[in-house]
mmCIF file of C-alpha atoms in Angstrom:
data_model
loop_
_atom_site.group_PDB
_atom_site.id
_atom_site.type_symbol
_atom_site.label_atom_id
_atom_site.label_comp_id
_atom_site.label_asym_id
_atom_site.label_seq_id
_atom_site.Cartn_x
_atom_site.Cartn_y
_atom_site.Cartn_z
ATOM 1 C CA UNK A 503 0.000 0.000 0.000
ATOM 2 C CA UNK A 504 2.437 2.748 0.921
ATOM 3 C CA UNK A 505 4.793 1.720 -1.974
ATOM 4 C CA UNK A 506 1.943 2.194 -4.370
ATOM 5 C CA UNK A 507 1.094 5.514 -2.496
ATOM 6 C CA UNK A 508 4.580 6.942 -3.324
ATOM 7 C CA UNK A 509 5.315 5.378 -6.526
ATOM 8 C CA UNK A 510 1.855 7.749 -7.794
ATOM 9 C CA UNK A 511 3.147 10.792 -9.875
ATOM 10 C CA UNK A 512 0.655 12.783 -7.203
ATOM 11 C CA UNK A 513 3.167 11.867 -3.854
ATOM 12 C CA UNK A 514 6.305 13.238 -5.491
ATOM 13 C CA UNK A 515 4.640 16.520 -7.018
ATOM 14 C CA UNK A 516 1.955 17.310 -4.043
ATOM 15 C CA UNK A 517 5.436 16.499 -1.566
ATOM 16 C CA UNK A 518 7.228 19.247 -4.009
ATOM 17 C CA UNK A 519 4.492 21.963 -3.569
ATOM 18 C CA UNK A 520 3.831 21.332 0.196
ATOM 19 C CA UNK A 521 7.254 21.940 1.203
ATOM 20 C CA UNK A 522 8.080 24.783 -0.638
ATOM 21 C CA UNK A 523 4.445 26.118 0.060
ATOM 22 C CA UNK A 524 5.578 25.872 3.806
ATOM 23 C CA UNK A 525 9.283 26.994 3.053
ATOM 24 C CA UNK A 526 7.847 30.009 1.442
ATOM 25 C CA UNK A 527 5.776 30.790 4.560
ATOM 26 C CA UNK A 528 8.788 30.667 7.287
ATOM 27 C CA UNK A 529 10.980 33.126 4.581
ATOM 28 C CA UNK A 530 8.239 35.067 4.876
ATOM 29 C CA UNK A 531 7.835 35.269 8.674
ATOM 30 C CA UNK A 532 11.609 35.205 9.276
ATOM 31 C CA UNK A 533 13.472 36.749 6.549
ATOM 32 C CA UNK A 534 17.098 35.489 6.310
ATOM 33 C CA UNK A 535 19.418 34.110 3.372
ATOM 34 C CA UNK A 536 19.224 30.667 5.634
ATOM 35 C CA UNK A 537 15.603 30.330 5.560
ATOM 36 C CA UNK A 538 15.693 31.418 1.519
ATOM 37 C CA UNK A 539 12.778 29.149 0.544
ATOM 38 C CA UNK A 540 14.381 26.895 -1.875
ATOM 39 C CA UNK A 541 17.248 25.757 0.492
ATOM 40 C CA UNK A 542 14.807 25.233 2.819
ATOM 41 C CA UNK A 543 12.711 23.119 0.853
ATOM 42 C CA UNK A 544 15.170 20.937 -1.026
ATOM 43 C CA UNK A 545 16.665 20.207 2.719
ATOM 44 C CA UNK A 546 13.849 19.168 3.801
ATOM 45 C CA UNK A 547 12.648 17.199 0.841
ATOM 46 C CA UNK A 548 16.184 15.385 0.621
ATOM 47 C CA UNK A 549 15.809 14.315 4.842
ATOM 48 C CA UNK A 550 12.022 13.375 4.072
ATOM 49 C CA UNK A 551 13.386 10.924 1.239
ATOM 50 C CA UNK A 552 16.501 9.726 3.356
ATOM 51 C CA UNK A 553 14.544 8.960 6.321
ATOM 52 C CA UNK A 554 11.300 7.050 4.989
ATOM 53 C CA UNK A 555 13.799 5.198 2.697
ATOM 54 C CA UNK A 556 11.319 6.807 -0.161
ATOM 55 C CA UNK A 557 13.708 6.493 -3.398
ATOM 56 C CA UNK A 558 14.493 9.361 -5.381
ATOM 57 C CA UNK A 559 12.762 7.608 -8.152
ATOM 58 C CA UNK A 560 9.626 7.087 -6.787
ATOM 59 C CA UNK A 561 9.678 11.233 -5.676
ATOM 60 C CA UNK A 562 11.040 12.172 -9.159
ATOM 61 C CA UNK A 563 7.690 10.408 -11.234
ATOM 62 C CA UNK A 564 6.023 13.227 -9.889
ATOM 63 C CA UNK A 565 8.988 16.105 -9.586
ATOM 64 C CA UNK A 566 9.534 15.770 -12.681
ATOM 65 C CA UNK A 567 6.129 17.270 -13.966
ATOM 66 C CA UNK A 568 7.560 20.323 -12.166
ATOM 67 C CA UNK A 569 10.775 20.304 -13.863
ATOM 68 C CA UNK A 570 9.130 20.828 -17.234
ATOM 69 C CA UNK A 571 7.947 24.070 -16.273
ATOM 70 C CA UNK A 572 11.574 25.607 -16.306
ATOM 71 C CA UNK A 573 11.193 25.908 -19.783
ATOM 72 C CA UNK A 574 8.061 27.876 -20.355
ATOM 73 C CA UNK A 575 8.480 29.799 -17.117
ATOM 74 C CA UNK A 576 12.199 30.736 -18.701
ATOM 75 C CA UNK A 577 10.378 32.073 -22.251
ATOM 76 C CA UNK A 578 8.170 33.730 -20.339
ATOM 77 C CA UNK A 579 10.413 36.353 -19.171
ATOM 78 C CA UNK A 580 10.393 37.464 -22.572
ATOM 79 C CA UNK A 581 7.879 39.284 -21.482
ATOM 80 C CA UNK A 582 9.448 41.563 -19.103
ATOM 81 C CA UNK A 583 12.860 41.603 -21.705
ATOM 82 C CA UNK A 584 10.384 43.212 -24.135
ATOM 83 C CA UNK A 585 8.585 45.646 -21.631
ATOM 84 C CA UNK A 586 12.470 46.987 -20.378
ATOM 85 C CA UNK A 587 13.875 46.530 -24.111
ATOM 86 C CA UNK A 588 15.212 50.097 -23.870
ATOM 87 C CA UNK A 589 17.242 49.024 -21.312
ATOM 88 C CA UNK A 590 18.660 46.421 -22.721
ATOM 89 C CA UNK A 591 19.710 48.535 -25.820
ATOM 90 C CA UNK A 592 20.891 51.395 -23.622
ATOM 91 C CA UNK A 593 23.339 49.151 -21.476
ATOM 92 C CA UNK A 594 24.091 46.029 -24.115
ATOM 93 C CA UNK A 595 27.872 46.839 -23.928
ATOM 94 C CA UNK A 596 28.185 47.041 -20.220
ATOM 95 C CA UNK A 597 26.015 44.052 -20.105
ATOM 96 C CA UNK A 598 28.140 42.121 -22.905
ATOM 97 C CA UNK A 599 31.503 43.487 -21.168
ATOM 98 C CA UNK A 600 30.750 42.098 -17.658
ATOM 99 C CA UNK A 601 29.473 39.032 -18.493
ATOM 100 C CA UNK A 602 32.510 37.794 -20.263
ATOM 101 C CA UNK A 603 34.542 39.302 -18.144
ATOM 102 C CA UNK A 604 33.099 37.444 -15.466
ATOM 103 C CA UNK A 605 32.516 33.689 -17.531
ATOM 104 C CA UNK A 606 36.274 34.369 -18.435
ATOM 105 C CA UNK A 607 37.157 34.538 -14.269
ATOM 106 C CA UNK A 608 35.222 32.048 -13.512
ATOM 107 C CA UNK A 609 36.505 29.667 -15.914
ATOM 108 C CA UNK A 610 40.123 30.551 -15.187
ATOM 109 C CA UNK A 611 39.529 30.267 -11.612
ATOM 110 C CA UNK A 612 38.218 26.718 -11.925
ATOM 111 C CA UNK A 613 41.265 25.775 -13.607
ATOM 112 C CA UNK A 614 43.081 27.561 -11.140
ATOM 113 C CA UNK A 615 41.583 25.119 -8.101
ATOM 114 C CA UNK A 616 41.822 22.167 -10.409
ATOM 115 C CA UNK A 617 45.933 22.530 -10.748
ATOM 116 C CA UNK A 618 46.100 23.285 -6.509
ATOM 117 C CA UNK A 619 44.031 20.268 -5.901
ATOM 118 C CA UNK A 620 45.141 18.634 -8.450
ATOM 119 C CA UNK A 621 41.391 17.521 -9.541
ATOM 120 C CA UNK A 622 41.573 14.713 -12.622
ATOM 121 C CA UNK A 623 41.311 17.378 -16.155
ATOM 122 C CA UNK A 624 37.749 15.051 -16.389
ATOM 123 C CA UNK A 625 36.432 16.771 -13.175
ATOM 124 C CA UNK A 626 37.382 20.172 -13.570
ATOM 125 C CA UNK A 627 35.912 20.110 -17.027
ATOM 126 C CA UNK A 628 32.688 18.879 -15.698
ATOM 127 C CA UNK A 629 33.172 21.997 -13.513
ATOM 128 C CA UNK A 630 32.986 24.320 -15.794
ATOM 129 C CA UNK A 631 29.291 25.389 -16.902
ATOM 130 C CA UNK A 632 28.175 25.464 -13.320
ATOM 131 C CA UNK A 633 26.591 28.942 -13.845
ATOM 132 C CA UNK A 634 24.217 27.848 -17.017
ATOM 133 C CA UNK A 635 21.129 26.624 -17.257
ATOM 134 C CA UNK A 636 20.997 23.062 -17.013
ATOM 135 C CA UNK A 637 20.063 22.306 -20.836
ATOM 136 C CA UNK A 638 23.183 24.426 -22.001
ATOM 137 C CA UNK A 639 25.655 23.412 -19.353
ATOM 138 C CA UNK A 640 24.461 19.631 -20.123
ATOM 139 C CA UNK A 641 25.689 20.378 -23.815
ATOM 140 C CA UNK A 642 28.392 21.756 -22.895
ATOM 141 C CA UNK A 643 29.971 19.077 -20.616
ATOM 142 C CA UNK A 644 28.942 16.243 -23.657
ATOM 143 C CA UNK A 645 31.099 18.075 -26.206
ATOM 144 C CA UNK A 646 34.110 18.514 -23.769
ATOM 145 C CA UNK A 647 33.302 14.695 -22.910
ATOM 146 C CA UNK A 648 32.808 15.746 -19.249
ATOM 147 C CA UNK A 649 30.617 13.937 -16.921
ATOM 148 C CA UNK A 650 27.727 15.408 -16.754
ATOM 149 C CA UNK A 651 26.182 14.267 -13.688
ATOM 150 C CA UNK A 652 28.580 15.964 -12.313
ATOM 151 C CA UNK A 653 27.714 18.797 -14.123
ATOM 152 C CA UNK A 654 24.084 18.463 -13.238
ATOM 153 C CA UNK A 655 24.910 18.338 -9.268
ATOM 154 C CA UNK A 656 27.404 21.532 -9.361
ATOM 155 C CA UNK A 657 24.507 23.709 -11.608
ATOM 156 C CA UNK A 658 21.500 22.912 -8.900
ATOM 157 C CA UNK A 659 23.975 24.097 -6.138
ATOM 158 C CA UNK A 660 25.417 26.991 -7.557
ATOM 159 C CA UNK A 661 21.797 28.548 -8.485
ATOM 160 C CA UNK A 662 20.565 27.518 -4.289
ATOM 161 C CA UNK A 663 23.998 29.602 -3.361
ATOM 162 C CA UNK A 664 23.624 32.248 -5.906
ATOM 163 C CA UNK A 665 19.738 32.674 -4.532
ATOM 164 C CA UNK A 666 20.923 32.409 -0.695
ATOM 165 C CA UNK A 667 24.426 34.474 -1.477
ATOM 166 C CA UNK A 668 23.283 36.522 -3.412
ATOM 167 C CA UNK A 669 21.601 39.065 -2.432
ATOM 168 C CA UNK A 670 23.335 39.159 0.585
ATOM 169 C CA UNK A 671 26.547 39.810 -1.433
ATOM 170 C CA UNK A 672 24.863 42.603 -2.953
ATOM 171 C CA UNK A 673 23.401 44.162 0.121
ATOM 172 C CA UNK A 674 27.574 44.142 1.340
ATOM 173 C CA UNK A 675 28.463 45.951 -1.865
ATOM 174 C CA UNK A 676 25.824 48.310 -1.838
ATOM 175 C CA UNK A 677 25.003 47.646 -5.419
ATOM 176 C CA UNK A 678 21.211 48.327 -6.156
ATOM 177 C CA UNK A 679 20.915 49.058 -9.890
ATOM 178 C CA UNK A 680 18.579 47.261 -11.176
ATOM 179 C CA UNK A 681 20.284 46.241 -14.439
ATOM 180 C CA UNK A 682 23.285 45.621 -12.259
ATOM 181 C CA UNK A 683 21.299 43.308 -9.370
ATOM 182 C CA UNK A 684 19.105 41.126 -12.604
ATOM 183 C CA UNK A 685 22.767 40.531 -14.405
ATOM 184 C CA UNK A 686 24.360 40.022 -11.550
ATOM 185 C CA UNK A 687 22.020 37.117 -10.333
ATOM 186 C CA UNK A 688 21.055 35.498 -13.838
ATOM 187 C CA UNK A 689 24.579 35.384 -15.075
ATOM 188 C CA UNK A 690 25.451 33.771 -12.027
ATOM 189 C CA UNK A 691 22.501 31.934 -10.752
ATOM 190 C CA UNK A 692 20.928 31.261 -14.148
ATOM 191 C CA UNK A 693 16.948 29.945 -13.521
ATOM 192 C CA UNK A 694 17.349 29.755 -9.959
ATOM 193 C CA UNK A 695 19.154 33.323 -9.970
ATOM 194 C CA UNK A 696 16.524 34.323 -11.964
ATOM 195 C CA UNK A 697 13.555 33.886 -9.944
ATOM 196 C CA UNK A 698 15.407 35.399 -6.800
ATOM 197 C CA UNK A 699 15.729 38.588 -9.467
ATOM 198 C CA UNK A 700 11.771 38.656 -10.196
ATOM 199 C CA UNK A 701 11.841 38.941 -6.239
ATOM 200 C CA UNK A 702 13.478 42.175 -6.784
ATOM 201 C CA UNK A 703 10.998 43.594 -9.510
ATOM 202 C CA UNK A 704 10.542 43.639 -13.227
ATOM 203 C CA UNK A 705 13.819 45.179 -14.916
ATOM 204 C CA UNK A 706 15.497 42.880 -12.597
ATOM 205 C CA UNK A 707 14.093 40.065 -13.777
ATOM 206 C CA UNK A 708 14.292 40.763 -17.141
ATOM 207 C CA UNK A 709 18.269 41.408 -16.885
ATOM 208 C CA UNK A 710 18.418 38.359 -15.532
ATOM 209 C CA UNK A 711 16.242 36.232 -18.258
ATOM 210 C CA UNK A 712 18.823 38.273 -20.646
ATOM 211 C CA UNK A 713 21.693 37.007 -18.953
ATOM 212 C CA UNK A 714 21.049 33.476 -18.996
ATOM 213 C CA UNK A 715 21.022 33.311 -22.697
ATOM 214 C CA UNK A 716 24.327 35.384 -23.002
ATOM 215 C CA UNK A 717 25.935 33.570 -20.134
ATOM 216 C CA UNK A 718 25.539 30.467 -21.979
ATOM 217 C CA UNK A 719 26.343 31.752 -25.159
ATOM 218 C CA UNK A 720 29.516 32.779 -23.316
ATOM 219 C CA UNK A 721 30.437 29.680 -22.182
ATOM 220 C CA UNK A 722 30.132 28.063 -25.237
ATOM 221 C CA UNK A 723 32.822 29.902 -26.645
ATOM 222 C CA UNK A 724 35.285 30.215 -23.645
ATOM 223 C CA UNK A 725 34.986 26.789 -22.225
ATOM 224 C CA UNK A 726 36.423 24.772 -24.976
ATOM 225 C CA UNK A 727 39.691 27.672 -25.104
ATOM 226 C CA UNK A 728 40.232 27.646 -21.155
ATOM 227 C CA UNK A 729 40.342 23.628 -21.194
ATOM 228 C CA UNK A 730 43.418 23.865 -22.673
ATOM 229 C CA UNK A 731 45.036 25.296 -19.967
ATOM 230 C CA UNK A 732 44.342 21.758 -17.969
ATOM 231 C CA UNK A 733 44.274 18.972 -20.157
#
């Protein structure tokens, strides 16, 4: 009976929305980068599974129905792009300029921890597109013949850090522009940056939905040129 109950698409999906339904409530009440309402949720989804023994397959036939909404939710913030389009024109240098500027650190720096800890070149490559989108960073890792399961683990944990981080980074810095805040978060965080960035309001959000194509597009050409440096 119970392994038929959570084996139904409706346990791992009505699990998903309950949690972060809750998660949302306590960020709300006590407002903190610790109680940031996807941490919060995906901690307490990952003890729920560990200590009913509840395998991740059975939870992901019904996850996985809320995965396919990071597409269309993604296209959607064309939406916003369009409404703040003059933005985008007036600051497309600056925007170009600091996101390769920033893939290019990032990259080097990876390579930089991979020759200190002298990670296998396999690892570090896998590394690498930790701040795209999943699809993109997936592709990625295949034509550098990383591992991308690997690749899939570092993405999901660099957009819950970017989201809890984040804004507390900003805050430090002072920086409050709102082109500055959406690129700063989307080109970092991509999806899960992203929705932190609608948090902030619309040009925000829209920076960020910008970012996340450019970031990739970024990493697509820098990637394959910085691997040199380790292999």
């Amino acid at each position: 009976m119970i392994k038929q109950l959570v084996s139904n698409p409706l346990f791992g999906l009505l699990l998903s929305i309950t949690v972060y339904f809750l998660a949302t409530r306590l960020h709300q009440r006590y407002r903190s980068a610790l109680t940031t309402p996807l941490l919060v949720a995906t901690i307490v989804i990952v003890l729920v599974l560990k200590l009913t023994g509840i395998s991740y397959t059975d939870y992901y036939r019904g996850g996985e129905y809320l995965n396919t909404l990071i597409v269309p939710s993604t296209v959607a913030l064309g939406i916003p792009l369009y409404l703040t389009f003059h933005l985008m024109k007036h600051h497309m240098r600056s925007i170009l300029l600091g996101i390769g500027i920033g893939t290019i650190v990032n990259l080097s720096l990876t390579v930089l921890f991979a020759k200190v800890f002298g990670m296998r070149p396999l690892l570090a490559i896998s590394l690498f597109p930790k701040s795209v989108t999943t699809a993109m960073a997936i592709g990625i890792t295949e034509k550098m013949n990383g591992i991308t399961t690997i690749t899939l683990v570092v993405v999901v944990v660099t957009g819950i850090l970017t989201s809890v981080l984040g804004p507390v980074i900003l805050k430090l810095f002072k920086i409050d522009d709102p082109v500055a805040v959406g690129v700063a978060l989307g080109g970092t965080g991509h999806a899960i940056g992203t929705g932190k960035a609608m948090e902030y309001g619309r040009v925000e959000g829209a920076m960020a939905g910008l970012s996340i194509g450019i970031t990739g597009v970024m990493y697509v050409i820098f990637s394959p040129l910085i691997a040199c440096l380790i292999s």
